[in-house]
Amino acid sequence: MLDSEIKHTPLYEFHLAHGAKMVEFAGHALPVQYQDGVLREHLHTRKSASLFDVSHMGQVVIRPDGISLDDLCLALESLAPVDVLGLADNRQRYGFLTNEAGGILDDFMFAKRPGELFLVVNGARRDDDISHLQTHLPAGCEIEVLFERRGLIALQGPVSENALARLCSDVRDMRFMDIRDLDLAGHACWVSRSGYTGEDGFEISTPINATAEVARALTESGIVRPAGLGARDSLRLEAGLCLHGSDIDEKTTPVEADLTWAIQRVRRPGGEREGGYPGADFIGAQISGGADRVRVGLAPAGRAPMRSGAEIFPDMESAEPIGIVTSGGFGPSVNAPVSVGYVKTQFSDPGTTVAVEVRNRRLSASIASLPFVRPKYLRR
């Protein structure tokens, strides 16, 4: 039984009706899997399309109140090393909030909608992020918290466009990272062509009383099937995508996490709007000179998964570890165990052989390039 104080998303009854096994995650009751099981849900997403409930995540709108939208963009840039000002209307981008040591407070998606910025932050960090924004954004920034008034659905997989086009054909014109206001099943929804599985897909913000209806409309044909947290985690792991609290945290910099690509040139050292965010000096120095450790993929030589917390050694005999596994499990798409972790930079070249300690026994693995599965985002 789940604790009665755990929050329910607007799809709670939908999950129960589909035979979900429910667990607590980020303070919410969410499905870890359905009757098909994690393996089948994962593979169905890769070949067709699956529906994920991500309503536990924080949806926030920031509007200018007495300042210009450009000034609002610059205000958010003072908290994150990303190009907000240069983002075009109706486009979305990945970013992260940093602390004074260059660590990642949270990663998030942000979009520029007409006259406002729309942010989606991690559920486990939601309240902290909102407090951080309220504390550090200047006067003239109006923050509206939406997660108790809107649901959030992720539709992921190569058939996603066809499935969503049944409700609104306009989605066929959308590019990766576009965001639009669309009518789905008679409801005004905010739809972005994005996701966190490495597949083409969409994230759909709905009025909270419409979330279940939109979910039913998407799944009624049987082509789109519901999937849970288990498949979502194995999909993002194969795609080499970070999980905050595991692969990135307040002690991990974007450079160490191999996320420098998300810091646009204009925000890097020598750029037009370099620095000006928490930890800028530290992160800028790592961009210019490199970091002592870096996030890498790990391909075990055998079939045993190498999971979070396992220490990485340069060989079978050395006493001093060179790193640690942060996420790991079985990759159904590659039919093999896969892991990610951090190693000292001198051991990070793909193909380097290392040893990982699993249950007091060292097993062989090799450093692998990320991602394990090539992303299939639609770029036109």
CSV table of C-alpha atoms in Angstrom, one decimal:
chain,number,residue,atom,x,y,z
A,1,MET,CA,0.0,0.0,0.0
A,2,LEU,CA,1.2,3.5,-0.8
A,3,ASP,CA,1.1,6.1,1.9
A,4,SER,CA,-2.1,8.1,1.9
A,5,GLU,CA,-0.1,11.4,1.8
A,6,ILE,CA,1.5,10.6,-1.5
A,7,LYS,CA,0.1,12.8,-4.2
A,8,HIS,CA,-1.9,11.4,-7.2
A,9,THR,CA,-1.4,12.7,-10.7
A,10,PRO,CA,-4.4,13.3,-12.9
A,11,LEU,CA,-3.7,9.9,-14.6
A,12,TYR,CA,-3.9,7.9,-11.3
A,13,GLU,CA,-7.1,6.2,-12.2
A,14,PHE,CA,-5.9,5.6,-15.7
A,15,HIS,CA,-2.9,3.8,-14.4
A,16,LEU,CA,-5.0,1.5,-12.2
A,17,ALA,CA,-7.4,0.8,-15.0
A,18,HIS,CA,-4.5,-0.4,-17.1
A,19,GLY,CA,-3.1,-2.7,-14.4
A,20,ALA,CA,-0.1,-0.6,-13.4
A,21,LYS,CA,2.2,-1.5,-10.5
A,22,MET,CA,2.3,1.7,-8.6
A,23,VAL,CA,5.3,3.1,-6.6
A,24,GLU,CA,6.2,6.3,-4.8
A,25,PHE,CA,8.4,8.6,-6.9
A,26,ALA,CA,9.2,12.3,-6.1
A,27,GLY,CA,6.3,12.3,-3.7
A,28,HIS,CA,3.8,11.0,-6.2
A,29,ALA,CA,2.1,7.6,-7.0
A,30,LEU,CA,3.4,6.6,-10.4
A,31,PRO,CA,3.5,3.4,-12.4
A,32,VAL,CA,6.8,1.6,-12.4
A,33,GLN,CA,5.4,-0.9,-15.0
A,34,TYR,CA,2.2,-2.3,-16.4
A,35,GLN,CA,1.2,-5.9,-17.1
A,36,ASP,CA,3.5,-6.1,-20.2
A,37,GLY,CA,6.6,-5.5,-18.0
A,38,VAL,CA,9.6,-3.2,-18.4
A,39,LEU,CA,11.3,-5.1,-21.2
A,40,ARG,CA,8.3,-5.1,-23.5
A,41,GLU,CA,7.4,-1.5,-22.7
A,42,HIS,CA,10.9,-0.4,-23.5
A,43,LEU,CA,11.0,-2.3,-26.8
A,44,HIS,CA,7.6,-1.1,-27.8
A,45,THR,CA,8.7,2.5,-27.3
A,46,ARG,CA,11.7,1.9,-29.6
A,47,LYS,CA,9.6,0.4,-32.4
A,48,SER,CA,6.2,2.1,-32.0
A,49,ALA,CA,5.0,4.6,-29.4
A,50,SER,CA,4.4,4.7,-25.6
A,51,LEU,CA,2.7,7.1,-23.3
A,52,PHE,CA,4.4,8.2,-20.0
A,53,ASP,CA,2.9,10.1,-17.1
A,54,VAL,CA,5.3,12.9,-16.2
A,55,SER,CA,2.8,15.1,-14.4
A,56,HIS,CA,4.9,15.0,-11.2
A,57,MET,CA,7.3,17.4,-12.9
A,58,GLY,CA,7.2,21.1,-12.2
A,59,GLN,CA,5.6,23.3,-14.8
A,60,VAL,CA,6.3,27.0,-14.3
A,61,VAL,CA,5.6,30.1,-16.4
A,62,ILE,CA,7.7,33.3,-15.9
A,63,ARG,CA,6.3,36.5,-17.4
A,64,PRO,CA,7.7,40.0,-17.5
A,65,ASP,CA,5.9,42.4,-15.2
A,66,GLY,CA,7.2,45.9,-15.7
A,67,ILE,CA,10.3,44.8,-17.6
A,68,SER,CA,10.8,43.6,-21.2
A,69,LEU,CA,10.8,40.0,-22.3
A,70,ASP,CA,14.5,40.5,-23.3
A,71,ASP,CA,15.2,41.6,-19.7
A,72,LEU,CA,13.4,38.6,-18.4
A,73,CYS,CA,15.6,36.3,-20.6
A,74,LEU,CA,18.7,38.0,-19.3
A,75,ALA,CA,17.4,37.5,-15.7
A,76,LEU,CA,17.2,33.7,-16.3
A,77,GLU,CA,20.6,33.8,-17.9
A,78,SER,CA,21.9,35.1,-14.5
A,79,LEU,CA,21.0,31.8,-13.0
A,80,ALA,CA,21.9,29.4,-15.9
A,81,PRO,CA,24.8,29.2,-18.4
A,82,VAL,CA,22.5,28.9,-21.4
A,83,ASP,CA,21.4,31.2,-24.2
A,84,VAL,CA,17.9,32.3,-23.3
A,85,LEU,CA,17.9,35.6,-25.1
A,86,GLY,CA,18.8,34.1,-28.4
A,87,LEU,CA,16.1,31.4,-28.3
A,88,ALA,CA,13.5,32.0,-31.0
A,89,ASP,CA,9.8,32.2,-30.3
A,90,ASN,CA,8.0,28.9,-30.0
A,91,ARG,CA,11.3,27.0,-29.5
A,92,GLN,CA,12.6,25.0,-26.6
A,93,ARG,CA,16.1,24.3,-25.2
A,94,TYR,CA,17.8,22.2,-22.5
A,95,GLY,CA,19.5,24.0,-19.6
A,96,PHE,CA,20.6,23.8,-16.0
A,97,LEU,CA,20.7,25.9,-12.9
A,98,THR,CA,24.1,26.1,-11.2
A,99,ASN,CA,25.5,27.0,-7.8
A,100,GLU,CA,28.6,29.0,-6.9
A,101,ALA,CA,30.8,26.0,-7.1
A,102,GLY,CA,29.7,25.2,-10.6
A,103,GLY,CA,27.5,22.3,-9.6
A,104,ILE,CA,24.1,21.5,-11.2
A,105,LEU,CA,21.2,22.4,-8.9
A,106,ASP,CA,18.9,20.9,-11.5
A,107,ASP,CA,18.5,20.4,-15.2
A,108,PHE,CA,15.3,21.6,-17.0
A,109,MET,CA,13.7,22.4,-20.3
A,110,PHE,CA,12.7,25.9,-21.1
A,111,ALA,CA,10.7,27.4,-24.0
A,112,LYS,CA,10.0,30.8,-25.3
A,113,ARG,CA,6.2,31.2,-25.8
A,114,PRO,CA,4.6,34.5,-26.8
A,115,GLY,CA,5.4,37.0,-24.0
A,116,GLU,CA,6.6,34.4,-21.5
A,117,LEU,CA,9.1,31.6,-20.7
A,118,PHE,CA,7.8,28.1,-19.9
A,119,LEU,CA,10.0,25.9,-17.7
A,120,VAL,CA,9.7,22.2,-16.9
A,121,VAL,CA,11.8,21.1,-13.9
A,122,ASN,CA,12.4,17.8,-12.2
A,123,GLY,CA,9.7,16.6,-9.8
A,124,ALA,CA,12.2,15.8,-7.0
A,125,ARG,CA,13.7,19.3,-7.3
A,126,ARG,CA,10.4,21.1,-8.0
A,127,ASP,CA,9.9,23.0,-4.8
A,128,ASP,CA,13.6,23.8,-4.4
A,129,ASP,CA,13.8,25.2,-8.0
A,130,ILE,CA,10.7,27.3,-7.6
A,131,SER,CA,12.1,28.8,-4.3
A,132,HIS,CA,15.4,29.4,-6.1
A,133,LEU,CA,13.7,31.3,-8.9
A,134,GLN,CA,11.5,33.3,-6.5
A,135,THR,CA,14.6,34.2,-4.4
A,136,HIS,CA,17.0,35.1,-7.2
A,137,LEU,CA,15.0,36.5,-10.1
A,138,PRO,CA,14.7,40.2,-9.8
A,139,ALA,CA,11.6,42.3,-9.4
A,140,GLY,CA,9.6,42.5,-12.6
A,141,CYS,CA,9.5,38.7,-13.1
A,142,GLU,CA,6.1,37.1,-12.4
A,143,ILE,CA,6.3,33.4,-11.5
A,144,GLU,CA,3.2,31.3,-12.0
A,145,VAL,CA,3.4,27.7,-10.7
A,146,LEU,CA,1.2,25.4,-12.9
A,147,PHE,CA,1.8,21.8,-11.8
A,148,GLU,CA,-1.4,21.7,-9.7
A,149,ARG,CA,-3.4,23.0,-12.7
A,150,ARG,CA,-1.8,21.2,-15.6
A,151,GLY,CA,-0.9,17.6,-16.3
A,152,LEU,CA,2.1,16.5,-18.4
A,153,ILE,CA,2.2,13.5,-20.8
A,154,ALA,CA,5.3,12.2,-22.8
A,155,LEU,CA,4.4,10.5,-26.0
A,156,GLN,CA,7.6,8.8,-27.2
A,157,GLY,CA,8.6,6.5,-30.1
A,158,PRO,CA,8.8,6.5,-33.9
A,159,VAL,CA,5.1,6.3,-34.4
A,160,SER,CA,4.4,9.2,-32.1
A,161,GLU,CA,3.8,11.7,-34.9
A,162,ASN,CA,1.2,9.5,-36.6
A,163,ALA,CA,-0.5,8.8,-33.3
A,164,LEU,CA,-0.7,12.5,-32.3
A,165,ALA,CA,-1.7,13.5,-35.8
A,166,ARG,CA,-5.0,11.6,-35.3
A,167,LEU,CA,-5.9,14.3,-32.8
A,168,CYS,CA,-4.3,17.3,-34.6
A,169,SER,CA,-2.6,17.1,-38.0
A,170,ASP,CA,-0.6,20.3,-37.3
A,171,VAL,CA,2.0,18.2,-35.4
A,172,ARG,CA,3.4,17.0,-38.7
A,173,ASP,CA,4.9,20.4,-39.3
A,174,MET,CA,6.7,20.5,-36.0
A,175,ARG,CA,10.5,20.2,-35.8
A,176,PHE,CA,12.5,18.9,-32.9
A,177,MET,CA,12.3,21.4,-30.0
A,178,ASP,CA,9.3,23.3,-31.5
A,179,ILE,CA,6.5,24.1,-29.1
A,180,ARG,CA,3.0,25.0,-30.1
A,181,ASP,CA,-0.5,25.6,-28.7
A,182,LEU,CA,-2.7,22.9,-30.2
A,183,ASP,CA,-6.2,21.6,-29.7
A,184,LEU,CA,-6.2,17.9,-28.7
A,185,ALA,CA,-9.5,16.1,-28.1
A,186,GLY,CA,-11.2,19.5,-27.7
A,187,HIS,CA,-8.7,20.9,-25.1
A,188,ALA,CA,-6.1,23.7,-25.4
A,189,CYS,CA,-2.7,22.0,-24.9
A,190,TRP,CA,1.0,23.1,-25.1
A,191,VAL,CA,2.9,20.6,-27.3
A,192,SER,CA,6.6,20.4,-27.7
A,193,ARG,CA,8.4,18.0,-30.0
A,194,SER,CA,10.8,16.6,-27.4
A,195,GLY,CA,11.3,13.9,-24.8
A,196,TYR,CA,13.9,12.0,-22.7
A,197,THR,CA,14.1,8.6,-24.4
A,198,GLY,CA,16.3,9.3,-27.4
A,199,GLU,CA,13.3,8.7,-29.7
A,200,ASP,CA,11.2,11.2,-31.7
A,201,GLY,CA,8.2,12.2,-29.6
A,202,PHE,CA,6.2,14.9,-27.9
A,203,GLU,CA,5.6,16.3,-24.4
A,204,ILE,CA,2.0,17.5,-23.9
A,205,SER,CA,1.0,19.9,-21.2
A,206,THR,CA,-2.8,19.7,-20.7
A,207,PRO,CA,-5.3,21.4,-18.4
A,208,ILE,CA,-5.5,19.1,-15.4
A,209,ASN,CA,-9.1,18.0,-16.0
A,210,ALA,CA,-8.2,17.0,-19.6
A,211,THR,CA,-5.1,14.9,-19.0
A,212,ALA,CA,-6.9,11.6,-18.7
A,213,GLU,CA,-9.1,12.3,-21.8
A,214,VAL,CA,-6.1,13.1,-23.9
A,215,ALA,CA,-4.3,10.0,-22.6
A,216,ARG,CA,-7.3,7.8,-23.5
A,217,ALA,CA,-7.6,9.4,-27.0
A,218,LEU,CA,-4.0,8.6,-27.6
A,219,THR,CA,-4.2,4.9,-26.4
A,220,GLU,CA,-7.6,3.9,-27.7
A,221,SER,CA,-6.3,2.5,-30.9
A,222,GLY,CA,-3.9,0.2,-29.1
A,223,ILE,CA,-0.9,1.4,-31.1
A,224,VAL,CA,0.2,3.7,-28.2
A,225,ARG,CA,0.6,1.7,-25.0
A,226,PRO,CA,1.2,3.1,-21.5
A,227,ALA,CA,4.7,2.6,-20.1
A,228,GLY,CA,6.2,3.2,-16.6
A,229,LEU,CA,9.2,4.5,-14.8
A,230,GLY,CA,11.2,1.3,-15.4
A,231,ALA,CA,11.1,1.7,-19.1
A,232,ARG,CA,11.6,5.4,-19.0
A,233,ASP,CA,14.8,4.9,-17.0
A,234,SER,CA,16.2,2.2,-19.3
A,235,LEU,CA,15.4,4.2,-22.4
A,236,ARG,CA,17.1,7.4,-21.1
A,237,LEU,CA,20.1,5.3,-19.9
A,238,GLU,CA,20.6,3.8,-23.4
A,239,ALA,CA,20.2,7.3,-24.8
A,240,GLY,CA,23.0,8.5,-22.6
A,241,LEU,CA,20.8,11.1,-20.9
A,242,CYS,CA,21.5,12.2,-17.3
A,243,LEU,CA,19.3,11.6,-14.3
A,244,HIS,CA,19.5,14.4,-11.7
A,245,GLY,CA,20.4,13.0,-8.3
A,246,SER,CA,22.3,10.1,-9.9
A,247,ASP,CA,24.4,11.2,-12.9
A,248,ILE,CA,24.4,14.9,-12.1
A,249,ASP,CA,24.0,16.8,-8.8
A,250,GLU,CA,25.1,19.9,-6.9
A,251,LYS,CA,28.7,18.6,-6.9
A,252,THR,CA,28.9,17.8,-10.6
A,253,THR,CA,29.7,20.5,-13.1
A,254,PRO,CA,28.3,20.6,-16.7
A,255,VAL,CA,31.8,20.0,-18.1
A,256,GLU,CA,32.4,16.9,-15.9
A,257,ALA,CA,29.0,15.7,-17.0
A,258,ASP,CA,29.8,16.1,-20.7
A,259,LEU,CA,27.1,18.7,-21.1
A,260,THR,CA,29.3,21.5,-22.4
A,261,TRP,CA,27.3,21.2,-25.7
A,262,ALA,CA,24.3,22.7,-23.8
A,263,ILE,CA,26.3,25.9,-23.1
A,264,GLN,CA,26.0,27.9,-26.2
A,265,ARG,CA,29.0,29.8,-27.6
A,266,VAL,CA,27.6,33.2,-26.7
A,267,ARG,CA,27.7,32.1,-23.0
A,268,ARG,CA,31.2,30.6,-23.0
A,269,PRO,CA,34.5,32.3,-22.3
A,270,GLY,CA,35.0,34.9,-25.0
A,271,GLY,CA,31.3,34.9,-25.9
A,272,GLU,CA,29.2,38.1,-26.2
A,273,ARG,CA,27.4,37.3,-22.9
A,274,GLU,CA,30.0,35.1,-21.2
A,275,GLY,CA,29.7,34.4,-17.5
A,276,GLY,CA,27.4,36.2,-15.1
A,277,TYR,CA,25.8,33.1,-13.7
A,278,PRO,CA,26.7,31.2,-10.4
A,279,GLY,CA,29.9,29.2,-10.8
A,280,ALA,CA,30.9,30.9,-14.0
A,281,ASP,CA,34.6,31.2,-13.2
A,282,PHE,CA,34.9,27.6,-12.3
A,283,ILE,CA,32.9,26.3,-15.2
A,284,GLY,CA,34.6,28.7,-17.6
A,285,ALA,CA,38.0,27.4,-16.5
A,286,GLN,CA,36.9,23.8,-17.1
A,287,ILE,CA,35.6,24.7,-20.6
A,288,SER,CA,39.0,26.2,-21.4
A,289,GLY,CA,41.3,23.7,-19.7
A,290,GLY,CA,39.3,20.6,-19.1
A,291,ALA,CA,38.0,18.8,-16.0
A,292,ASP,CA,39.8,16.2,-13.9
A,293,ARG,CA,37.0,13.7,-14.3
A,294,VAL,CA,34.3,13.1,-17.0
A,295,ARG,CA,31.1,11.2,-17.5
A,296,VAL,CA,31.5,8.1,-19.7
A,297,GLY,CA,29.6,5.1,-20.9
A,298,LEU,CA,30.6,1.6,-19.6
A,299,ALA,CA,30.1,-1.6,-21.5
A,300,PRO,CA,30.5,-4.7,-19.2
A,301,ALA,CA,32.3,-7.6,-20.7
A,302,GLY,CA,29.8,-10.1,-19.3
A,303,ARG,CA,26.1,-10.1,-18.6
A,304,ALA,CA,26.1,-8.8,-15.0
A,305,PRO,CA,24.7,-5.3,-14.7
A,306,MET,CA,27.0,-2.7,-13.1
A,307,ARG,CA,24.8,-0.4,-11.0
A,308,SER,CA,25.0,2.9,-9.2
A,309,GLY,CA,27.7,3.1,-6.5
A,310,ALA,CA,30.0,0.4,-8.0
A,311,GLU,CA,33.6,1.6,-7.9
A,312,ILE,CA,35.7,1.7,-11.0
A,313,PHE,CA,39.4,0.7,-11.0
A,314,PRO,CA,42.1,0.9,-13.7
A,315,ASP,CA,42.7,-2.9,-13.5
A,316,MET,CA,42.0,-6.0,-11.4
A,317,GLU,CA,44.7,-5.3,-8.9
A,318,SER,CA,44.9,-1.6,-8.2
A,319,ALA,CA,43.8,-0.4,-4.7
A,320,GLU,CA,42.8,3.1,-5.7
A,321,PRO,CA,39.5,3.6,-7.6
A,322,ILE,CA,39.5,5.9,-10.6
A,323,GLY,CA,35.7,6.5,-10.6
A,324,ILE,CA,32.2,5.4,-9.8
A,325,VAL,CA,29.2,4.1,-11.6
A,326,THR,CA,26.2,6.4,-11.4
A,327,SER,CA,23.5,4.6,-13.4
A,328,GLY,CA,23.4,1.1,-14.7
A,329,GLY,CA,21.1,-1.8,-15.8
A,330,PHE,CA,20.1,-3.9,-18.7
A,331,GLY,CA,19.7,-2.3,-22.1
A,332,PRO,CA,16.9,-4.1,-23.9
A,333,SER,CA,17.7,-2.4,-27.3
A,334,VAL,CA,21.3,-3.5,-27.3
A,335,ASN,CA,20.6,-6.8,-25.4
A,336,ALA,CA,23.4,-6.2,-23.0
A,337,PRO,CA,24.1,-4.4,-19.7
A,338,VAL,CA,24.9,-0.7,-19.9
A,339,SER,CA,26.2,1.8,-17.4
A,340,VAL,CA,27.4,5.4,-17.1
A,341,GLY,CA,29.7,6.8,-14.5
A,342,TYR,CA,32.6,9.1,-13.9
A,343,VAL,CA,36.3,8.3,-14.3
A,344,LYS,CA,39.5,10.4,-14.2
A,345,THR,CA,39.9,12.0,-17.5
A,346,GLN,CA,43.1,10.1,-18.4
A,347,PHE,CA,41.1,6.9,-18.4
A,348,SER,CA,38.1,8.2,-20.4
A,349,ASP,CA,39.1,7.2,-24.0
A,350,PRO,CA,36.6,4.8,-25.6
A,351,GLY,CA,37.9,1.3,-25.6
A,352,THR,CA,39.9,1.7,-22.4
A,353,THR,CA,39.6,-1.4,-20.3
A,354,VAL,CA,38.7,-1.0,-16.6
A,355,ALA,CA,37.5,-3.1,-13.7
A,356,VAL,CA,34.3,-2.5,-11.8
A,357,GLU,CA,33.7,-3.9,-8.4
A,358,VAL,CA,30.3,-5.7,-8.2
A,359,ARG,CA,29.5,-7.5,-4.9
A,360,ASN,CA,33.1,-7.6,-3.8
A,361,ARG,CA,34.2,-9.1,-7.2
A,362,ARG,CA,35.9,-7.2,-9.9
A,363,LEU,CA,34.5,-7.5,-13.4
A,364,SER,CA,35.9,-6.3,-16.7
A,365,ALA,CA,34.4,-3.5,-18.7
A,366,SER,CA,35.4,-1.0,-21.3
A,367,ILE,CA,34.8,2.7,-21.7
A,368,ALA,CA,32.1,3.2,-24.3
A,369,SER,CA,31.0,6.2,-26.3
A,370,LEU,CA,27.6,7.7,-25.5
A,371,PRO,CA,24.9,7.2,-26.4
A,372,PHE,CA,24.5,3.4,-26.6
A,373,VAL,CA,21.5,3.9,-28.9
A,374,ARG,CA,21.6,6.6,-31.6
A,375,PRO,CA,19.0,9.3,-31.0
A,376,LYS,CA,16.2,9.5,-33.6
A,377,TYR,CA,15.0,13.1,-33.0
A,378,LEU,CA,13.3,14.6,-36.0
A,379,ARG,CA,15.5,17.4,-37.4
A,380,ARG,CA,14.3,19.1,-40.6
